[in-house]
PDB file of C-alpha atoms and ligand atoms in Angstrom:
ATOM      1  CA  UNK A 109       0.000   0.000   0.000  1.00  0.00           C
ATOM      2  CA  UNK A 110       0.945   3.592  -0.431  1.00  0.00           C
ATOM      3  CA  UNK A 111       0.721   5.412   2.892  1.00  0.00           C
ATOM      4  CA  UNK A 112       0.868   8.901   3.821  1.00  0.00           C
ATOM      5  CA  UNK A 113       1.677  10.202   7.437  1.00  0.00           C
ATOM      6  CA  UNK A 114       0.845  14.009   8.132  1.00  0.00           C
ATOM      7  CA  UNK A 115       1.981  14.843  11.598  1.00  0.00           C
ATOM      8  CA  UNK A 116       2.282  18.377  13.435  1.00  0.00           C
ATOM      9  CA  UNK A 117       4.576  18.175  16.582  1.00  0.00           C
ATOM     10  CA  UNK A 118       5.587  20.994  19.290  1.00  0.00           C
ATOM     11  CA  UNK A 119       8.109  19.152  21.151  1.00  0.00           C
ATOM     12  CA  UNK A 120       9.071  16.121  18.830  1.00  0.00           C
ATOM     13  CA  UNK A 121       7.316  13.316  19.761  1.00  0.00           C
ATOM     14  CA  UNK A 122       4.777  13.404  17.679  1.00  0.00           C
ATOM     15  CA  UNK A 123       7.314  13.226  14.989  1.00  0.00           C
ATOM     16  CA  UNK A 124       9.516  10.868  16.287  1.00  0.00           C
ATOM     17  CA  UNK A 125       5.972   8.783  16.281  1.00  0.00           C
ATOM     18  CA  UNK A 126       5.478   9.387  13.199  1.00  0.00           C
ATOM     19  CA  UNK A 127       8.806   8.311  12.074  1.00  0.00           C
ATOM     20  CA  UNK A 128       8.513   5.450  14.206  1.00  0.00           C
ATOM     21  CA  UNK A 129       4.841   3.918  12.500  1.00  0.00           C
ATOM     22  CA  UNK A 130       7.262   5.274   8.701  1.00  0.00           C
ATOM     23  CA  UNK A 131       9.521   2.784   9.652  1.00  0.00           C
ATOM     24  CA  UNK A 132       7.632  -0.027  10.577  1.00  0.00           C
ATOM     25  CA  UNK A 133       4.924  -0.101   7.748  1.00  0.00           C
ATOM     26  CA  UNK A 134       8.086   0.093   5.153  1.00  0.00           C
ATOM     27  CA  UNK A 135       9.025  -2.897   7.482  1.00  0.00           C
ATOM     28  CA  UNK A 136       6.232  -5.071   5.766  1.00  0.00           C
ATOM     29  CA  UNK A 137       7.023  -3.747   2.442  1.00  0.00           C
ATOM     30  CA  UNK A 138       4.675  -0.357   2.123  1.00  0.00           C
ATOM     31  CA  UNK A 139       5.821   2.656   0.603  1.00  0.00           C
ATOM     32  CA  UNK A 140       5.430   5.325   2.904  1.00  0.00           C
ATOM     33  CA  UNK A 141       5.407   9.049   2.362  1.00  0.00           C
ATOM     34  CA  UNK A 142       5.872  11.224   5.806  1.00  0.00           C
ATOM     35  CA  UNK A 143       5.168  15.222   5.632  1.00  0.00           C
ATOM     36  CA  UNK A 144       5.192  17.789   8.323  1.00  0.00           C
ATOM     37  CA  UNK A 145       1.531  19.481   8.483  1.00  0.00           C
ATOM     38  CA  UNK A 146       2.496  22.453   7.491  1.00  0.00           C
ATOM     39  CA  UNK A 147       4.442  20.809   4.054  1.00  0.00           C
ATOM     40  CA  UNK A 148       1.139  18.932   2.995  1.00  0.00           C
ATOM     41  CA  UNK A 149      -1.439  21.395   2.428  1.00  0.00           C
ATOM     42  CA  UNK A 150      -1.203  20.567  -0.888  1.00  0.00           C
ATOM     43  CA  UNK A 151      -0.814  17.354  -1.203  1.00  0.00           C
ATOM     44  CA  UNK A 152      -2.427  14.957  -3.432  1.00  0.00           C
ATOM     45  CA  UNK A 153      -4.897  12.559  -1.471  1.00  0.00           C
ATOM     46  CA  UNK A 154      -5.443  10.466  -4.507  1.00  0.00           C
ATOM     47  CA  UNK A 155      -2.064   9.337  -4.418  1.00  0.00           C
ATOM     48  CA  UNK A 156      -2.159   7.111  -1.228  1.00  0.00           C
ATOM     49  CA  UNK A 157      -4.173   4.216  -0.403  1.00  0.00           C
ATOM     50  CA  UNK A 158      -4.228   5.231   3.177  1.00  0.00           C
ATOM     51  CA  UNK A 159      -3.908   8.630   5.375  1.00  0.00           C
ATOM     52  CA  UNK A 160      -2.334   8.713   8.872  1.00  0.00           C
ATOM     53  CA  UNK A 161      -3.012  12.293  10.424  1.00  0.00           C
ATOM     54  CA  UNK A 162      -0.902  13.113  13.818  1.00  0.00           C
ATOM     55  CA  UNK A 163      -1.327  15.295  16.002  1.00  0.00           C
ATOM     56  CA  UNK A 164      -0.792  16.511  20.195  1.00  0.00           C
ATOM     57  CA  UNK A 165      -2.578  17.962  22.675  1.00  0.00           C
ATOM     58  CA  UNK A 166      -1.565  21.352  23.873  1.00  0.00           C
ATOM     59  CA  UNK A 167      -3.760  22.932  26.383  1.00  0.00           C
ATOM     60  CA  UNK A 168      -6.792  20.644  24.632  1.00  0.00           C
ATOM     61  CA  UNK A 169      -6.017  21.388  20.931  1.00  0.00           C
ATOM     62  CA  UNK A 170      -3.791  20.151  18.012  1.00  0.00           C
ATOM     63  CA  UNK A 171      -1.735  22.110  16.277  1.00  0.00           C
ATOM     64  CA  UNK A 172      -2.581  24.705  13.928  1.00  0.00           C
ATOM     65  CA  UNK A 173      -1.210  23.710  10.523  1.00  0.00           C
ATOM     66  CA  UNK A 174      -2.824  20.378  11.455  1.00  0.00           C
ATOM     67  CA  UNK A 175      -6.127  21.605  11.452  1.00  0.00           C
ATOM     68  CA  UNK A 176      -5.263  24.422   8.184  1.00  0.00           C
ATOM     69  CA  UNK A 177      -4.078  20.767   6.941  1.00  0.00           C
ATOM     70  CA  UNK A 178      -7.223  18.606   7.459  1.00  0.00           C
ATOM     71  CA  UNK A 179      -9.782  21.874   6.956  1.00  0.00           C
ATOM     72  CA  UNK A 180      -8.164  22.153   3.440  1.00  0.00           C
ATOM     73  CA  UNK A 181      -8.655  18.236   2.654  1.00  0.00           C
ATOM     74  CA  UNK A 182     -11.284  17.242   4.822  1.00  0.00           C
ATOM     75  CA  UNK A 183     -13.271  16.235   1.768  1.00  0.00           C
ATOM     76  CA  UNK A 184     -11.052  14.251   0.649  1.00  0.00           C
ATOM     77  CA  UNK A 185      -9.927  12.783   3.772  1.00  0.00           C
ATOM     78  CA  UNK A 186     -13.661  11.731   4.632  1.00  0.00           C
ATOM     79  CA  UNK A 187     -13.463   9.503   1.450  1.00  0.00           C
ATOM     80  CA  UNK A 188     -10.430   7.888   1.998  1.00  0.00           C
ATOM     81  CA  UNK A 189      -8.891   5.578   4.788  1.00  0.00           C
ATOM     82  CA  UNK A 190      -7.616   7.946   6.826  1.00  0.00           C
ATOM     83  CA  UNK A 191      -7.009   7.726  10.537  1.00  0.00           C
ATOM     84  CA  UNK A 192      -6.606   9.907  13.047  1.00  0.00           C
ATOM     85  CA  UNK A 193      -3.600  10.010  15.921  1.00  0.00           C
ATOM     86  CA  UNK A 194      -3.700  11.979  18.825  1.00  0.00           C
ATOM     87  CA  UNK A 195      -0.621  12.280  20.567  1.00  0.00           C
ATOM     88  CA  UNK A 196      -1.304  13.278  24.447  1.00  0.00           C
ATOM     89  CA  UNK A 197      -0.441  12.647  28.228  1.00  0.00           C
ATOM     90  CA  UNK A 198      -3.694  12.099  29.827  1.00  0.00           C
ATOM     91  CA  UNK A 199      -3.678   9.066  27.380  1.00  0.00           C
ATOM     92  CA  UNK A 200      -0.821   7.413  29.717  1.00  0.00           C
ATOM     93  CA  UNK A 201      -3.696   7.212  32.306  1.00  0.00           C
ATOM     94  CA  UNK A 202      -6.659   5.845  32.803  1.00  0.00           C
ATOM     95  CA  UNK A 203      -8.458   8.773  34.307  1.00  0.00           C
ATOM     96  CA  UNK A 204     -12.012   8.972  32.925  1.00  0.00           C
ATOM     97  CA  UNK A 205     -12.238  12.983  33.171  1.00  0.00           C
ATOM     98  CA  UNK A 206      -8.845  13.133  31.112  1.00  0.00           C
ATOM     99  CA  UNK A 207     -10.458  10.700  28.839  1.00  0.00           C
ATOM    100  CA  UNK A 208     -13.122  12.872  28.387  1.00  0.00           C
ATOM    101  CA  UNK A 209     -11.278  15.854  27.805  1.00  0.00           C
ATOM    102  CA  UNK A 210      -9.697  13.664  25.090  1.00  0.00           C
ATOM    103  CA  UNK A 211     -12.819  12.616  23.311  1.00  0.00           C
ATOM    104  CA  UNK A 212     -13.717  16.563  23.167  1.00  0.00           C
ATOM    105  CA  UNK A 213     -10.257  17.291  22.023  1.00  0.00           C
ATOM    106  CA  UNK A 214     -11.079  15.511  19.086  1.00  0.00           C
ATOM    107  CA  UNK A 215     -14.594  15.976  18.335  1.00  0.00           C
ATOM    108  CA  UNK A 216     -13.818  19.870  18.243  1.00  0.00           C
ATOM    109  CA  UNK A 217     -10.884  19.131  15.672  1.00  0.00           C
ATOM    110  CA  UNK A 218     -13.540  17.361  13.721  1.00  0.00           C
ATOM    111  CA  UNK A 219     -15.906  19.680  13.892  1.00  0.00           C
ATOM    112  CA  UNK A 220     -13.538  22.582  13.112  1.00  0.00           C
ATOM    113  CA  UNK A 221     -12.093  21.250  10.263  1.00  0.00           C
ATOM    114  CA  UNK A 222     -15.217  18.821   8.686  1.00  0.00           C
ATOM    115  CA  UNK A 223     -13.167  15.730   8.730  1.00  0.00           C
ATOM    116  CA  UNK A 224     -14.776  13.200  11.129  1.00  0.00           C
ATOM    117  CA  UNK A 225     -11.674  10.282  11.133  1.00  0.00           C
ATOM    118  CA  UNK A 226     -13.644   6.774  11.779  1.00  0.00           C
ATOM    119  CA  UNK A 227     -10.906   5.186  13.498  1.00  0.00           C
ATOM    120  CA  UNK A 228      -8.946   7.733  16.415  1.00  0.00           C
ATOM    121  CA  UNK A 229      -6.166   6.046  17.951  1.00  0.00           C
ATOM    122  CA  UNK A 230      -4.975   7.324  21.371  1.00  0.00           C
ATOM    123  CA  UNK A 231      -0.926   7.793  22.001  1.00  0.00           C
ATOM    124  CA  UNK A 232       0.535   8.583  24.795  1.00  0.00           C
ATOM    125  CA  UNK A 233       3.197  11.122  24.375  1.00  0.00           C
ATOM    126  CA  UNK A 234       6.556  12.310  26.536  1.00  0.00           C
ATOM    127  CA  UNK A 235       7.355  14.824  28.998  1.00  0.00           C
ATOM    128  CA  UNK A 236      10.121  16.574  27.220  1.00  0.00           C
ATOM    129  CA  UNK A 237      11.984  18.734  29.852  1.00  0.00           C
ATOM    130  CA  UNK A 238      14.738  19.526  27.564  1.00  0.00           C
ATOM    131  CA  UNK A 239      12.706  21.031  24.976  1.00  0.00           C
ATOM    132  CA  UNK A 240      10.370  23.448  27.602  1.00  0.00           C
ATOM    133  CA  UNK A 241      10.993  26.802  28.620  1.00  0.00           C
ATOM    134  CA  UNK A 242      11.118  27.724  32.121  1.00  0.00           C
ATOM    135  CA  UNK A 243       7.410  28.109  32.437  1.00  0.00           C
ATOM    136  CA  UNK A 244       6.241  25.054  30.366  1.00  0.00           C
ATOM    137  CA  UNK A 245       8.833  23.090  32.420  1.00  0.00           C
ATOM    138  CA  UNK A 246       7.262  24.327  35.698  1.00  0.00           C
ATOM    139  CA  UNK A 247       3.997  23.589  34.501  1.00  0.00           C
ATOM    140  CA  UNK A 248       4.661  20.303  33.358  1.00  0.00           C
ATOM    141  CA  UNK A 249       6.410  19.692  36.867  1.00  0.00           C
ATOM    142  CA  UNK A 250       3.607  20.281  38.610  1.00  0.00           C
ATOM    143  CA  UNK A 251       1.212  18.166  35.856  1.00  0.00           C
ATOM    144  CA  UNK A 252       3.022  15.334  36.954  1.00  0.00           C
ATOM    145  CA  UNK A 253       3.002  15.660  40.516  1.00  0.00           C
ATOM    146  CA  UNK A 254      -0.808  15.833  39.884  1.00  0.00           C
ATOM    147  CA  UNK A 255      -0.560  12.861  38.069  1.00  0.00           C
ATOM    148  CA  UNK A 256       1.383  10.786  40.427  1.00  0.00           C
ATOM    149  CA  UNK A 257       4.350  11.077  37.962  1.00  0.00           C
ATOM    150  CA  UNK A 258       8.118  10.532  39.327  1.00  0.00           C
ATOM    151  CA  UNK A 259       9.870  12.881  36.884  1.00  0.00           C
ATOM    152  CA  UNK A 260      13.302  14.443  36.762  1.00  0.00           C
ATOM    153  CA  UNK A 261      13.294  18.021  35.250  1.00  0.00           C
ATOM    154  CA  UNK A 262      16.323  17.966  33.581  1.00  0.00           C
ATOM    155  CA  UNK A 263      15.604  14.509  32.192  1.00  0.00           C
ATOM    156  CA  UNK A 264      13.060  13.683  29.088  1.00  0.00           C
ATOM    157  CA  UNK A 265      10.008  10.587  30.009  1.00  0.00           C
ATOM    158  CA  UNK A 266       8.605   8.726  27.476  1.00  0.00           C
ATOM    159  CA  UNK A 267       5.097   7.357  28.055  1.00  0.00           C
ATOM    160  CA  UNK A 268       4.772   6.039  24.607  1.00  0.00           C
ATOM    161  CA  UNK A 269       4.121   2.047  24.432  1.00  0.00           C
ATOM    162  CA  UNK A 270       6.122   1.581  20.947  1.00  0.00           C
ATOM    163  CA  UNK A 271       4.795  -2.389  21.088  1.00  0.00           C
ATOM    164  CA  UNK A 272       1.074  -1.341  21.372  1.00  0.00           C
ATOM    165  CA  UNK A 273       1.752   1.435  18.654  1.00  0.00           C
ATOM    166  CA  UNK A 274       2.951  -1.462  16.254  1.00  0.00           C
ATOM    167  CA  UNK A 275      -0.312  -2.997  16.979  1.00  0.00           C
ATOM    168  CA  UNK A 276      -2.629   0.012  16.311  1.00  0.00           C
ATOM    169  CA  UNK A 277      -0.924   0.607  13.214  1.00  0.00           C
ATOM    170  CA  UNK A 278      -1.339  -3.398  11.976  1.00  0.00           C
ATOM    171  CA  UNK A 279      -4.817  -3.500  13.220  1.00  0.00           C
ATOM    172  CA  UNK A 280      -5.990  -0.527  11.350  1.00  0.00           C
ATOM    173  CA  UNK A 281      -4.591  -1.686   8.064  1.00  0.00           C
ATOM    174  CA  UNK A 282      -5.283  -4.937   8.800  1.00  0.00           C
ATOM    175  CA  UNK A 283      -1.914  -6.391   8.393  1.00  0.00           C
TER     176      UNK A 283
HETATM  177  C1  FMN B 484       2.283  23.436  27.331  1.00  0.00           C
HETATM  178  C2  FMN B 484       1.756  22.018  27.241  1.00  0.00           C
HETATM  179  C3  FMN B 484       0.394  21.783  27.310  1.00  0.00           C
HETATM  180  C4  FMN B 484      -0.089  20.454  27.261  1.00  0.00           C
HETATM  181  N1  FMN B 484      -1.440  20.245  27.342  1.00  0.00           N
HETATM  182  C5  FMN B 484      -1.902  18.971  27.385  1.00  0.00           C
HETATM  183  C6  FMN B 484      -3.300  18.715  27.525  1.00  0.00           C
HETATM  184  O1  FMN B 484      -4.134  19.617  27.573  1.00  0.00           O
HETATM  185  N2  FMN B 484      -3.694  17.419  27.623  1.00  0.00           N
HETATM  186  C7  FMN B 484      -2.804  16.376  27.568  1.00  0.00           C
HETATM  187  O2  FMN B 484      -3.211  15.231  27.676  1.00  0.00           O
HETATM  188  N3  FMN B 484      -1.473  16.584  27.365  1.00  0.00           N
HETATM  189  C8  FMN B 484      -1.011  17.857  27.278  1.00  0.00           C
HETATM  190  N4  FMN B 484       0.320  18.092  27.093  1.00  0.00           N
HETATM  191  C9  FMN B 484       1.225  16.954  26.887  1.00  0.00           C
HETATM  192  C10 FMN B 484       1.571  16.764  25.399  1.00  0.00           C
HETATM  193  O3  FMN B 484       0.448  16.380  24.654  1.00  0.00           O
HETATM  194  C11 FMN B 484       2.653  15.665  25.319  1.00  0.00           C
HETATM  195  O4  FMN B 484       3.812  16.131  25.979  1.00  0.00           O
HETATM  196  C12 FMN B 484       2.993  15.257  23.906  1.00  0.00           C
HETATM  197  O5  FMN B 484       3.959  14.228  23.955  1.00  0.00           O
HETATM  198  C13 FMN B 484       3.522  16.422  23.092  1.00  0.00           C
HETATM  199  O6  FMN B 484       3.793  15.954  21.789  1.00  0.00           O
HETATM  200  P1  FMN B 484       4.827  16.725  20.831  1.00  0.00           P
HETATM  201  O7  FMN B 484       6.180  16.544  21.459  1.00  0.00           O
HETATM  202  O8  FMN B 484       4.726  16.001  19.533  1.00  0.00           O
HETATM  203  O9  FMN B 484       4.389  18.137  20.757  1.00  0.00           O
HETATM  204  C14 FMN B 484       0.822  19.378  27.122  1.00  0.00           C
HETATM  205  C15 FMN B 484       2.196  19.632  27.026  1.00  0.00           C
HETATM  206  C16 FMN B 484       2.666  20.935  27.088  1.00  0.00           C
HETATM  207  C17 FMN B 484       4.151  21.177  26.994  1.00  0.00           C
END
């Protein structure tokens, strides 16, 4: 199959997600195309058998190009298989409120830009101290002791399950 992955990404994991699902669908042989949001405005859908779309959550919404991205080919998105990945921390728990906020995360994305994905995978993302400013870094210190989180601010956390994302991806194309 040819696959295109659009991802946006404020601190890189997003991307290095993105790069991660690249590399394992060209793994089983599919020819995979990966663009930054902002790069793919106008990109033609008709090319690809399949659409990944990633983005994360920021203060409950995705990144901008993203939705300029899937406003400007929602149409053709909607006809396609096309998936979308949201790329968040409250998705490393199983709090139902955060999972909530997550659900409306997404339905506002879909209803901003008219693209309504059918299949919305959940990812959980990083805490990425060495990419935060002083404030975000604060902030995101004092997320985690919210959260229960043993973090180091000086030192990145992954919360990404790379196994289960192999999975998602397979599932969804059905390989
Ligand atoms: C300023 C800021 C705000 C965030 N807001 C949320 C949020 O509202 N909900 C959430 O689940 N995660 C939130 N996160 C966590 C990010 O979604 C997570 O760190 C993700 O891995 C970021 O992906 P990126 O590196 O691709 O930008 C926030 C992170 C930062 C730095």
């Amino acid at each position: 199959m040819k696959i295109l992955i659009v991802y946006a990404s404020t601190e890189g994991q997003t991307r290095k997600i993105a790069q991660f699902c690249a590399d394992h669908l060209i793994e089983q042989s599919h020819s995979v195309e990966v663009l930054g949001a902002g790069d793919a405005k106008d990109v033609d859908l008709g090319r690809f058998d399949a659409a990944l779309v990633a983005g994360s959550v920021h203060a409950g919404r995705y990144q901008k190009p993203l939705v300029k991205f899937a406003k400007r080919q929602a149409e053709k998105l909607n006809g396609m298989n096309a998936a979308f990945m949201s790329v968040s921390l409250a998705a490393a728990g199983d709090d139902a409120e955060d999972w909530d906020g997550l659900k409306e995360c997404v339905a506002r994305f879909a209803s901003k830009t008219g693209w309504s994905p059918p299949k919305v995978f959940h990812v959980a993302g990083a805490f990425r101290f060495t990419e935060y400013d002083f404030f975000k870094s604060w902030a995101m210190r004092w997320i985690a002791s919210q959260k229960g989180e043993d973090v180091d601010p000086h030192v990145d956390k992954e919360m990404t399950d790379w196994a289960a994302l192999k999975t998602t991806v397979d599932n969804w194309l059905g390989t």
